[in-house]
Tab-separated table of C-alpha atoms in Angstrom:
chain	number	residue	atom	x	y	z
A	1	UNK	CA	0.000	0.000	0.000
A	2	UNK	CA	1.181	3.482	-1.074
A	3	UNK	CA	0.834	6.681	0.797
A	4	UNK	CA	1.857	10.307	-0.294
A	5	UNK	CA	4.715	12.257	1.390
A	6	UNK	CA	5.668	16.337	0.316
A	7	UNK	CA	9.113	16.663	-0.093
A	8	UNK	CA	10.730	20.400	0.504
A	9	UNK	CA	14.202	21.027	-0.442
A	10	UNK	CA	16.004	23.797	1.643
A	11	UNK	CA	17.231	27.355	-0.750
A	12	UNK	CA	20.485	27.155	1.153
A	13	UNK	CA	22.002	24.080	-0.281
A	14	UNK	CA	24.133	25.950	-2.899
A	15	UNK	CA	24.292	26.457	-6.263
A	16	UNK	CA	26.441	23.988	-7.079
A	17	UNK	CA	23.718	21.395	-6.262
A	18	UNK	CA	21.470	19.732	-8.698
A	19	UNK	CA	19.542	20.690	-11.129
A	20	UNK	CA	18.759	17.165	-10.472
A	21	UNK	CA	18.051	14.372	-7.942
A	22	UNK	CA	17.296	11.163	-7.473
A	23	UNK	CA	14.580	9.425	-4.814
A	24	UNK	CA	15.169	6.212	-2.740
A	25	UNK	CA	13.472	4.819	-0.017
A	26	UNK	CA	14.476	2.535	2.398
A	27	UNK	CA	11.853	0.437	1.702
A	28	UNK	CA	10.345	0.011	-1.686
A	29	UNK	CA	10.117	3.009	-4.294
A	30	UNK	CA	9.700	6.263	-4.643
A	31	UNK	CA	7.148	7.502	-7.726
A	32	UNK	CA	8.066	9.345	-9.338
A	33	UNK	CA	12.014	8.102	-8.379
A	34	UNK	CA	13.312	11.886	-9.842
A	35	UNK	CA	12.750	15.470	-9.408
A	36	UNK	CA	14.428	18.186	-10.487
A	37	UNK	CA	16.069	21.151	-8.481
A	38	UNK	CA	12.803	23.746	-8.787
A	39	UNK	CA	10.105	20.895	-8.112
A	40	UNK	CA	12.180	20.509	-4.426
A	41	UNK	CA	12.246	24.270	-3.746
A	42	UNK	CA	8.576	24.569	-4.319
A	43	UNK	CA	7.553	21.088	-2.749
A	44	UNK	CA	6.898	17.901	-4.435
A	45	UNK	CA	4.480	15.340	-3.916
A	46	UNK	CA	5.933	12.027	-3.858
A	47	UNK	CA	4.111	8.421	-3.348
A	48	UNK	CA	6.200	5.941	-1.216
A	49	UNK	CA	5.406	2.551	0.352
A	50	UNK	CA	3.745	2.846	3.879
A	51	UNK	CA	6.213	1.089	5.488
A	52	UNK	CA	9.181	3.094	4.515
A	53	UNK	CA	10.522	5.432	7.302
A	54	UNK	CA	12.866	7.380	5.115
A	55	UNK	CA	13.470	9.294	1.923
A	56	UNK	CA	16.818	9.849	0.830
A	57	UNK	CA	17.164	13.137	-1.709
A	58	UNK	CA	20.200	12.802	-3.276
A	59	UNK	CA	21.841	15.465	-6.096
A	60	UNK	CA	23.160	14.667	-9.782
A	61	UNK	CA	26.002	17.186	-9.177
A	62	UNK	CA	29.421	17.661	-8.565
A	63	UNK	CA	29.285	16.618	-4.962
A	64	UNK	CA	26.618	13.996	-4.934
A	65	UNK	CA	25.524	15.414	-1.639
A	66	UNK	CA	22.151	13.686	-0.103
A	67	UNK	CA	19.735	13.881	2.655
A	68	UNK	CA	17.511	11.335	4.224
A	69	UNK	CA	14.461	12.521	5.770
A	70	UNK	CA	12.476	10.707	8.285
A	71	UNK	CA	8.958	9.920	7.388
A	72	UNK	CA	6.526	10.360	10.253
A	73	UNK	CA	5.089	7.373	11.365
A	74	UNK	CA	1.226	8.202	12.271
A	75	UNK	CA	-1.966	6.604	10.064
A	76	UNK	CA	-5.356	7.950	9.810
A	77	UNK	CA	-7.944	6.130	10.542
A	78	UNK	CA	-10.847	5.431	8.255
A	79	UNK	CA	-14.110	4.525	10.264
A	80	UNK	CA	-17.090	2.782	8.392
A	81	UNK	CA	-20.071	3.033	11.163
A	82	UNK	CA	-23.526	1.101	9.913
A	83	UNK	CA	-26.385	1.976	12.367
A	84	UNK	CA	-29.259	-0.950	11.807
A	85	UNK	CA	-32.648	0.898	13.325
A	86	UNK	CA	-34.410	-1.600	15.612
A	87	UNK	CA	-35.764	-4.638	13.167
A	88	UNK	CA	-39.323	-5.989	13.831
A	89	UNK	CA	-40.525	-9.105	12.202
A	90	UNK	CA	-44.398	-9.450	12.693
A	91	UNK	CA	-45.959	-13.030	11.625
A	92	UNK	CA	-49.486	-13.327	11.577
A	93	UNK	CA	-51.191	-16.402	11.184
A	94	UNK	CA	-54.992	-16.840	9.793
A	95	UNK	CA	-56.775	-19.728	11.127
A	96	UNK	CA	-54.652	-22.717	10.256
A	97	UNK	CA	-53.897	-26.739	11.273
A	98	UNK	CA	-51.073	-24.148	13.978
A	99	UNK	CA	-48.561	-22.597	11.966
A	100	UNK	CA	-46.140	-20.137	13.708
A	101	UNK	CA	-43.577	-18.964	11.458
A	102	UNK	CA	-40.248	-16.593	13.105
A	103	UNK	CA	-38.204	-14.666	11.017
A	104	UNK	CA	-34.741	-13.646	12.628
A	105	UNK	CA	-32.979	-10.648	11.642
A	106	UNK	CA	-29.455	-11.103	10.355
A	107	UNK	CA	-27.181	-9.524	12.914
A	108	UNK	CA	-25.991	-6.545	12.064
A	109	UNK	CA	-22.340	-5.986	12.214
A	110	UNK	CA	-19.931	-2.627	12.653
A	111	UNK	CA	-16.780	-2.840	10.253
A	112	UNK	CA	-13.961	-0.419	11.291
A	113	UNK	CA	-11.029	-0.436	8.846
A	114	UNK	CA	-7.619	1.271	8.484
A	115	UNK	CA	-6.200	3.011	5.894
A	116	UNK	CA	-3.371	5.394	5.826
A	117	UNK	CA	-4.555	8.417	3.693
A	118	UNK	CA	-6.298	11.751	4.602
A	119	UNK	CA	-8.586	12.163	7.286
A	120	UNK	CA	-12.248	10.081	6.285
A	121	UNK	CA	-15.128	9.120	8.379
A	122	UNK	CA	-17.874	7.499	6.083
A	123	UNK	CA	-21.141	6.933	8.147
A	124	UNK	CA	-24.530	4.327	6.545
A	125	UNK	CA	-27.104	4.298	7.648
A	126	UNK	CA	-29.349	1.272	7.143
A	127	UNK	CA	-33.200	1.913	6.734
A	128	UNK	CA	-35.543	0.741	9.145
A	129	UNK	CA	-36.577	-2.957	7.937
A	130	UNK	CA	-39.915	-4.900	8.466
A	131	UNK	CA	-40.689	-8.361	7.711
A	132	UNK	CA	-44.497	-8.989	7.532
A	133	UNK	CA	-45.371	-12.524	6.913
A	134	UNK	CA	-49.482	-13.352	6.165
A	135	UNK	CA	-50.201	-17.511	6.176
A	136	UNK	CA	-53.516	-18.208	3.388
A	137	UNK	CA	-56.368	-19.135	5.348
A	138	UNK	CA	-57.705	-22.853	5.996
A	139	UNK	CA	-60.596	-24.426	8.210
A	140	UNK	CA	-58.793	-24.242	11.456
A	141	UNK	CA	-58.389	-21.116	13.161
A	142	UNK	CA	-55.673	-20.423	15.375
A	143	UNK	CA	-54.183	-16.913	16.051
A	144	UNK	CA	-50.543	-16.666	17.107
A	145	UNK	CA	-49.461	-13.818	19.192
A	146	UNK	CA	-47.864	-11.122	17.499
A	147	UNK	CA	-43.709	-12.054	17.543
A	148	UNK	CA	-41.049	-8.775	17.318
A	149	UNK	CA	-37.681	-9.512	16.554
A	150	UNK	CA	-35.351	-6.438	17.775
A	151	UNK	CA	-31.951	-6.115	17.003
A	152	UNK	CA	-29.754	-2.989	18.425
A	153	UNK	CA	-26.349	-2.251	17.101
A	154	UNK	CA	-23.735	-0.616	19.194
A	155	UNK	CA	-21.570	2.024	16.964
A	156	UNK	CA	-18.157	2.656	17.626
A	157	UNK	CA	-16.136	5.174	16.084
A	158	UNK	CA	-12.432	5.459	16.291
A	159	UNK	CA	-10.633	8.837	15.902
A	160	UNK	CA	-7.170	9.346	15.378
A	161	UNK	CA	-5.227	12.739	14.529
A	162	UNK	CA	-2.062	12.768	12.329
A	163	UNK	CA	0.362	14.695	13.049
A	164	UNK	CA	3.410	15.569	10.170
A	165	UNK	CA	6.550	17.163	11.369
A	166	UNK	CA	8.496	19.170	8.772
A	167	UNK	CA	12.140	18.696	8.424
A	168	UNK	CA	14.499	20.802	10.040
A	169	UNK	CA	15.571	23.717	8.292
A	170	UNK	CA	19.806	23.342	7.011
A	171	UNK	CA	21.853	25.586	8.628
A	172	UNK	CA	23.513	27.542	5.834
A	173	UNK	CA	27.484	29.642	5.841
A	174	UNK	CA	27.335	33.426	5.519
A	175	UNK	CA	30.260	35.499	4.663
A	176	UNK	CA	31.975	37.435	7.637
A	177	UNK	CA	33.250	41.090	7.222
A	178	UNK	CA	36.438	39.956	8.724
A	179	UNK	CA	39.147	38.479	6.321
A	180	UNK	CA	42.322	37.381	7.474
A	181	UNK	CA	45.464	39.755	7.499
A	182	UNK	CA	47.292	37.233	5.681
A	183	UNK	CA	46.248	35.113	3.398
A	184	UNK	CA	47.428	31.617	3.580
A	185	UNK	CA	46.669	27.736	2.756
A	186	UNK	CA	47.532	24.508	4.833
A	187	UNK	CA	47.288	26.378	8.410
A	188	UNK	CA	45.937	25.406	11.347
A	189	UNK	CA	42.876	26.858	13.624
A	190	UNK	CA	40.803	26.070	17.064
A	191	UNK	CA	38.757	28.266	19.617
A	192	UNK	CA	34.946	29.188	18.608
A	193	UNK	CA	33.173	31.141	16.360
A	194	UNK	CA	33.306	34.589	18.640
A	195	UNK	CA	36.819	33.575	19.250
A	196	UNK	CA	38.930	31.915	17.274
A	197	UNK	CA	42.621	31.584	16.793
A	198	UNK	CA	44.670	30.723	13.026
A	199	UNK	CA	48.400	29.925	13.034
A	200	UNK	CA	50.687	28.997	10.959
A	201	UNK	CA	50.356	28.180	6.661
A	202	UNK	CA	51.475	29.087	3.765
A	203	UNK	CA	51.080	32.237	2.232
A	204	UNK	CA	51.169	33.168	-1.627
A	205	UNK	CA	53.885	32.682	-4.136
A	206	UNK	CA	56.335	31.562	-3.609
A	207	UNK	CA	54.869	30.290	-0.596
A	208	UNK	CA	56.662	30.562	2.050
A	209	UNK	CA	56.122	29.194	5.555
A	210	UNK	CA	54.465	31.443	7.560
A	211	UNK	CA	54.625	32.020	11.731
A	212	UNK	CA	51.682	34.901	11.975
A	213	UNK	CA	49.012	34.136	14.450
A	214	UNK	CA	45.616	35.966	14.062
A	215	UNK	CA	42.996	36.442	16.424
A	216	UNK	CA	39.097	36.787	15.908
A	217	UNK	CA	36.115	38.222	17.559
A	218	UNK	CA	33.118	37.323	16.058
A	219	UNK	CA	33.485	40.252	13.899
A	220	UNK	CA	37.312	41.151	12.809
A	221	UNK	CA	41.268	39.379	12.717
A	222	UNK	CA	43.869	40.892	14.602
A	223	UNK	CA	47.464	39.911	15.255
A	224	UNK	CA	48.597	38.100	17.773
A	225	UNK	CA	52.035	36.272	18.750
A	226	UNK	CA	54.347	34.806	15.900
A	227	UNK	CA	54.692	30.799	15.553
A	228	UNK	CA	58.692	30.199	17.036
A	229	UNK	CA	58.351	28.386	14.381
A	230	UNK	CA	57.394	29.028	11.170
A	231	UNK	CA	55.847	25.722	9.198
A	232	UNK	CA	52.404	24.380	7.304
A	233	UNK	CA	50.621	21.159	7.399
A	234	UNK	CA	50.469	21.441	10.924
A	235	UNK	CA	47.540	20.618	13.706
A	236	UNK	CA	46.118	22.657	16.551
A	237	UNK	CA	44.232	22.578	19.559
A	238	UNK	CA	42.708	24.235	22.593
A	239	UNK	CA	41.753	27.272	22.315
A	240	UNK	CA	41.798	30.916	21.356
A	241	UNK	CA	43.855	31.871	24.661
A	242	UNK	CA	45.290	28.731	25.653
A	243	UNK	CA	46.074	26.984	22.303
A	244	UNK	CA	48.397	24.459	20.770
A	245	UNK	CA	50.718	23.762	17.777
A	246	UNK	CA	52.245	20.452	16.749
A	247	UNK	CA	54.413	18.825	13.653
A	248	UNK	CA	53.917	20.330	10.139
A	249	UNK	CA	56.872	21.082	7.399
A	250	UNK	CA	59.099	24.271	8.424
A	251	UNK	CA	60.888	26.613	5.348
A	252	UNK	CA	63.669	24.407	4.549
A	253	UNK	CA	61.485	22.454	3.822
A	254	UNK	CA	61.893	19.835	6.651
A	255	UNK	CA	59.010	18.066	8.703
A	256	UNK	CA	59.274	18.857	12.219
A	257	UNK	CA	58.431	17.137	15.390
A	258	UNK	CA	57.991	20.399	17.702
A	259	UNK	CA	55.355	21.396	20.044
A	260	UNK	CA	54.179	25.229	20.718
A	261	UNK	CA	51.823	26.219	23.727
A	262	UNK	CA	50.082	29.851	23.384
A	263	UNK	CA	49.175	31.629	26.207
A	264	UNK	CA	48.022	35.069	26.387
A	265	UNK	CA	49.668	36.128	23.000
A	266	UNK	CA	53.264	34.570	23.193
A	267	UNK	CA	54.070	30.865	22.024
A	268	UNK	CA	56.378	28.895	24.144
A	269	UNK	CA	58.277	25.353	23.305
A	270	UNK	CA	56.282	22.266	24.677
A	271	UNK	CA	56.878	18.684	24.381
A	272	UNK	CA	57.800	17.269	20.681
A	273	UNK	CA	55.696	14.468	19.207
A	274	UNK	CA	57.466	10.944	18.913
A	275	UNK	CA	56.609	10.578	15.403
A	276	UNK	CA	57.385	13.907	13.437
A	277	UNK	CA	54.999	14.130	10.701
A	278	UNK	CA	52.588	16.656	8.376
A	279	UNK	CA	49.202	16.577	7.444
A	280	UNK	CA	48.326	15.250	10.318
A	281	UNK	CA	44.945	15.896	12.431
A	282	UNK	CA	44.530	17.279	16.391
A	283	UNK	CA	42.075	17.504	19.054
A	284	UNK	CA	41.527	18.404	22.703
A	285	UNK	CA	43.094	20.959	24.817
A	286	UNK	CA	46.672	22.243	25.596
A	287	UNK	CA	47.126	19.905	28.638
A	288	UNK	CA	45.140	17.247	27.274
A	289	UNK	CA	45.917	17.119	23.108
A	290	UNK	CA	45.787	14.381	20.668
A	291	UNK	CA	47.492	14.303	17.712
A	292	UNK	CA	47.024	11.240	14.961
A	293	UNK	CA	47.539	10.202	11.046
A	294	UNK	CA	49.786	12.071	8.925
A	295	UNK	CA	52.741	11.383	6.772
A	296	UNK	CA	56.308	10.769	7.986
A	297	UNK	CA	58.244	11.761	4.411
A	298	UNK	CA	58.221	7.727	4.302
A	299	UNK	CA	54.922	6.915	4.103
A	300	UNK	CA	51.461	7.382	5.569
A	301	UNK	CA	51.230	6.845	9.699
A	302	UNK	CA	48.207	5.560	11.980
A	303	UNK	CA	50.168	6.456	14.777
A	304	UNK	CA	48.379	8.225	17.422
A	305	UNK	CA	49.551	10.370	20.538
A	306	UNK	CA	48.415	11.879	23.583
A	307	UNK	CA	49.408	15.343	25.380
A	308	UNK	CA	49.372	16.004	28.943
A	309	UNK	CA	50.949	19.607	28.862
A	310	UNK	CA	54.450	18.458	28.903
A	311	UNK	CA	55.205	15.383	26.960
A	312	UNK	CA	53.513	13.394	24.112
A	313	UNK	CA	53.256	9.473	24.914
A	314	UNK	CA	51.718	6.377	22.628
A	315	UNK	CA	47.888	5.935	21.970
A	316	UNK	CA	46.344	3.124	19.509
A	317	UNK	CA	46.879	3.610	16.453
A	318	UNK	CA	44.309	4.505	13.678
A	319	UNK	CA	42.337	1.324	11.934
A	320	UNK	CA	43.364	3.263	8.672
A	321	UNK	CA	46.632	5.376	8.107
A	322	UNK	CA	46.092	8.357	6.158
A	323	UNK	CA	47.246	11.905	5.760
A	324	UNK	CA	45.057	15.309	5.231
A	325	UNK	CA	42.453	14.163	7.392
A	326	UNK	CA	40.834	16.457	9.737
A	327	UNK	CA	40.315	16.010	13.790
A	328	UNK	CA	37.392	16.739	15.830
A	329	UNK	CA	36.390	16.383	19.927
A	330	UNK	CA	38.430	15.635	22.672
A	331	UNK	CA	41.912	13.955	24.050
A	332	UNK	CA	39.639	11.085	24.795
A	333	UNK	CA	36.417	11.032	22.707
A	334	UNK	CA	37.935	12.114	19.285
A	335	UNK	CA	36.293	11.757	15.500
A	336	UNK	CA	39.042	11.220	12.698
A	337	UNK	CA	36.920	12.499	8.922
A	338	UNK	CA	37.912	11.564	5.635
A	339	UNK	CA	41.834	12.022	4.379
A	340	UNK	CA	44.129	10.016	2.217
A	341	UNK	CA	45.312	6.679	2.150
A	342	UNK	CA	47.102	6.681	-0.885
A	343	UNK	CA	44.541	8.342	-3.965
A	344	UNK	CA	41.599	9.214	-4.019
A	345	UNK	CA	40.523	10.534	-0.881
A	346	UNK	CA	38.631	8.011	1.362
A	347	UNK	CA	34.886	8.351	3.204
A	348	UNK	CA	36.137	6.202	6.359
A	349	UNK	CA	35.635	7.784	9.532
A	350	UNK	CA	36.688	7.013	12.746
A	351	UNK	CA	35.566	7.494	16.654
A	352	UNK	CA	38.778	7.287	19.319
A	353	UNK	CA	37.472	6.513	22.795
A	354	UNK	CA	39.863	5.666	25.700
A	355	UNK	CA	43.115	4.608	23.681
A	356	UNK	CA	41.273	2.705	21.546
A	357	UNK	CA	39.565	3.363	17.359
A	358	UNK	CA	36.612	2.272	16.348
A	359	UNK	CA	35.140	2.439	12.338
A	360	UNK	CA	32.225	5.395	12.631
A	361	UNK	CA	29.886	5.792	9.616
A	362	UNK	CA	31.183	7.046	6.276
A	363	UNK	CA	31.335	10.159	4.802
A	364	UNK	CA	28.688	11.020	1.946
A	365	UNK	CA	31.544	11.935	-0.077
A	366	UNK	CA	35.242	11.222	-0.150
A	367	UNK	CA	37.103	14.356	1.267
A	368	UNK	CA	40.720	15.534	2.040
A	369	UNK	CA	42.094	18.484	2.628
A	370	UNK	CA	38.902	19.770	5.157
A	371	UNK	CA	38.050	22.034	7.372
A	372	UNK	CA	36.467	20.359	10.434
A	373	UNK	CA	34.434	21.288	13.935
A	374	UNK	CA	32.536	19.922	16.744
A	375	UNK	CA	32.670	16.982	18.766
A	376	UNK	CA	32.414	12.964	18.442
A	377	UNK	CA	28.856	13.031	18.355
A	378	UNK	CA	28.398	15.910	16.781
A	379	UNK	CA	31.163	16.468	13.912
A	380	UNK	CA	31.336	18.818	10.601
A	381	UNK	CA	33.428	18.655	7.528
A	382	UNK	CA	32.986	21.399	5.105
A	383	UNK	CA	35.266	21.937	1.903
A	384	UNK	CA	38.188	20.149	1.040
A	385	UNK	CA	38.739	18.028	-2.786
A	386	UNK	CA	38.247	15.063	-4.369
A	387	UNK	CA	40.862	14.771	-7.496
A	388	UNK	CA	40.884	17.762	-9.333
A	389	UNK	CA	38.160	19.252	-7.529
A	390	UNK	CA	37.686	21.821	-5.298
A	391	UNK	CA	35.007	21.357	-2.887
A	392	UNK	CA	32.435	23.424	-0.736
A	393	UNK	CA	30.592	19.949	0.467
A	394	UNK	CA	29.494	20.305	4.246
A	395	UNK	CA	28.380	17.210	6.032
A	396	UNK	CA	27.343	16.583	9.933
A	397	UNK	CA	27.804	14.174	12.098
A	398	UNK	CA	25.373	12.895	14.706
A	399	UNK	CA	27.356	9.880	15.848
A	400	UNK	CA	26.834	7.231	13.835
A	401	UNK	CA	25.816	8.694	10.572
A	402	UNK	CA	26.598	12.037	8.194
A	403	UNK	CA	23.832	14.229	6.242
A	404	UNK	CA	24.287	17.241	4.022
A	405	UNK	CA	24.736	20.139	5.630
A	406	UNK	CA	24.755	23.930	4.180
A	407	UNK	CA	27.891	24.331	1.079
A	408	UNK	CA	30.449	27.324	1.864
A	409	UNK	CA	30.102	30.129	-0.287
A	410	UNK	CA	33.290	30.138	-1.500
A	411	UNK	CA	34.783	26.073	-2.341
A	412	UNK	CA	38.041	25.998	-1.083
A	413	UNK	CA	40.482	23.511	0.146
A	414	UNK	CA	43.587	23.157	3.098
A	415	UNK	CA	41.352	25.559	4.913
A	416	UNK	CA	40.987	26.191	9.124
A	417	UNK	CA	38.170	25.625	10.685
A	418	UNK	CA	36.927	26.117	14.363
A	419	UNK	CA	33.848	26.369	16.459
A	420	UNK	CA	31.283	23.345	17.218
A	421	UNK	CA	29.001	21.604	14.580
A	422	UNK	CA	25.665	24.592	14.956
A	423	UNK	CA	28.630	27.636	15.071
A	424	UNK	CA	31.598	27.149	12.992
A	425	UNK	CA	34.168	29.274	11.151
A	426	UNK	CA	36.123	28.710	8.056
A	427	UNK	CA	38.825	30.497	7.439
A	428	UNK	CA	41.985	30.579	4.954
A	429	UNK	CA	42.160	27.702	2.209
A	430	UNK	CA	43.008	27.952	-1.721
A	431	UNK	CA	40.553	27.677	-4.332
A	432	UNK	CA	42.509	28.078	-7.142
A	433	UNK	CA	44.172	31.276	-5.785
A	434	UNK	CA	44.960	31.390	-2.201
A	435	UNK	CA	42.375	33.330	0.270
A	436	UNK	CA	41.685	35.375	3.377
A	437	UNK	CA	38.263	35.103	3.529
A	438	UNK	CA	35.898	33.839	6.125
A	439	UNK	CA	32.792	32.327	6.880
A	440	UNK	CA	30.361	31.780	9.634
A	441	UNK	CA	27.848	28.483	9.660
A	442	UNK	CA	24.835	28.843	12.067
């Protein structure tokens, strides 16, 4: 049995998205199993099966982004309520050898049946009926007593009220007034949205390392304290006061195994990582960081290490090794997104809890080179590339699986990112020519 479901497709998806898209359901079909971009924006009337408890909406583009959409799971109730008025049978019998004839009313029986479509009570009513039966007269007389045959039905009607609720509405980027002094590619950020801190990176040709640190406010960048330092494809943590700086490639170029702590505007030397590598991802806090994946100059690492303010020590390693992946959480509940193993990017995602990794759900689409925010349970990737493409995919994490979120306005790649997974920032990146400008996502 087939019920109908409106499907609304959010304006802030981007423009990159469509102009068409295919329907699925997780059980049965969809009809019709297309629509195009326009249909979605205005709302599109879709039939599905009835027990299918999601839609997934996914775009014909160059990110082959989708969303699933839950379908609510209430039926409406069709009653059918027959009323039979009271019956009478009368028999009368002329004079006769004895004849008494009864006639017995069928019983009368109330039929309530459920169908999910629109709201429909149907009521019939059944006109009184009466039997009269008349016996031919003979020689013998005999009068039977008058019989009545009543039958009362009982009627009882069943109401139920459907109730729809409309998917959320995405959360979308929106461009920030405040662009970064320095424009740079491959750096590192944390903090929040009203405060967030970007170090490090590479600046335009010839591309040099960089060691500026900026500052923001929710509204504008402003200096702070130089890297000691100066390197790209690095990682970060903590946050906009209290931040930290690990492993990347310095201006020889050479990758590097040091540590920086920031506090209050100046960087100081902390603990350096066991395994120097770059493109590797972070999470946590200055006295409690995590640092994991990368390259070595060798090859691709899983390694994984933990930070307790003065040295870095061993943690299990990654399922998968990969480099220019992106880090999310905490030094002991940390999400590892997307990356590279060796070409193309990968979807595999990852969920570190106590020491150990555990495979999360994959990524819509394979990503490296990201931006990333939030926690374990609540992760966001936004931007990045897949081969030659440059990206402005964002997708959200609720724990065990991702859904389309909001694309940047400007697709970019080896950008910063900070802030949690309903108030990020973007910041930095290259998309074709290396840029300062940033973005909010609420």
């Amino acid at each position: 049995m087939a019920i109908n479901i409106l499907l609304i497709l959010g304006s802030g998806l981007g423009s990159n998205l469509g102009p068409n898209f295919n329907l699925t359901a997780d059980v049965g079909s969809v009809t019709p199993s297309t629509a195009t971009k326009t249909e979605l924006l205005a709302g599109k009337i879709v039939s599905v099966d009835n027990t299918a408890t999601q839609v997934t909406v996914t775009s014909i583009g160059v990110c082959y982004n989708s969303i699933t959409q839950t379908i609510p799971c209430a039926s409406t109730t069709t009653s059918t309520t027959t009323t039979a008025s009271p019956t009478t049978t009368t028999t009368t019998a002329a004079p006769t050898t004895t004849t008494t004839s009864t006639t017995t009313a069928a019983p009368t029986t109330t039929t309530t049946s459920t169908t999910t479509a629109a709201p429909t009570t149907t009521t019939t009513t059944a006109a009184p009926t009466t039997t009269t039966t008349t016996v031919a007269p003979t020689t013998t007389t005999t009068t039977a007593a008058p019989t009545t045959t009543t039958t009362t039905s009982t009627t009882t009607t069943t109401s139920t009220t459907t109730t729809t609720t409309a998917a959320p509405v995405p959360r979308a980027w929106s461009t920030s007034p405040g662009a970064l002094s320095t424009a740079r590619y491959r750096l590192a950020g944390t903090g929040t949205q009203n405060a967030g801190l970007a170090f490090g990176g590479r600046g335009s040709y010839p591309y040099p390392a960089v060691s500026c640190t900026e500052a923001y406010d929710g509204t504008s960048w402003a200096a702070g304290g130089a890297l000691i330092t100066a390197r790209f494809a690095l990682a970060g943590a903590g946050t906009q006061n209290t931040g930290l700086a690990f492993g990347g490639v310095n201006g020889t170029p050479t990758i590097v195994a040091c540590t920086e702590e920031y506090n209050s505007g100046v960087w100081s030397a902390g603990g350096a990582l066991i395994t120097a590598r770059e493109a590797l991802a972070g999470a946590g806090t200055q006295n409690a960081g995590l640092a994991f994946g990368g390259s070595s100059g060798v090859g691709v690492v899983s390694c994984t290490e933990v930070y307790n303010g003065i040295a870095w020590s061993t943690s299990g390693a990654l399922i998968t090794g990969r480099y220019d992946l992106v880090g999310a959480g905490t030094q002991t509940s940390a999400l590892a997104m997307g990356g590279d193993v060796t070409f193309p990017p990968t979807t595999c995602t990852e969920e570190y809890n106590s020491g150990v990794w555990s495979a999360g759900g994959a990524l819509i689409n394979p990503i490296n080179r990201s931006g990333g925010a939030g926690t374990q349970n609540a992760g966001l990737i936004f931007g990045g590339s897949y081969t030659a493409s440059v990206l402005s995919c964002t997708e959200e994490y609720n724990g065990i699986s991702w859904s389309t979120g909001g694309a940047l306005i400007i697709a970019r790649e080896y950008l910063g990112g900070a802030g949690t997974q309903t108030s990020a920032l973007a910041f930095g990146g290259s998309g074709g020519t290396i840029v300062s400008c940033t973005e909010e996502y609420t």
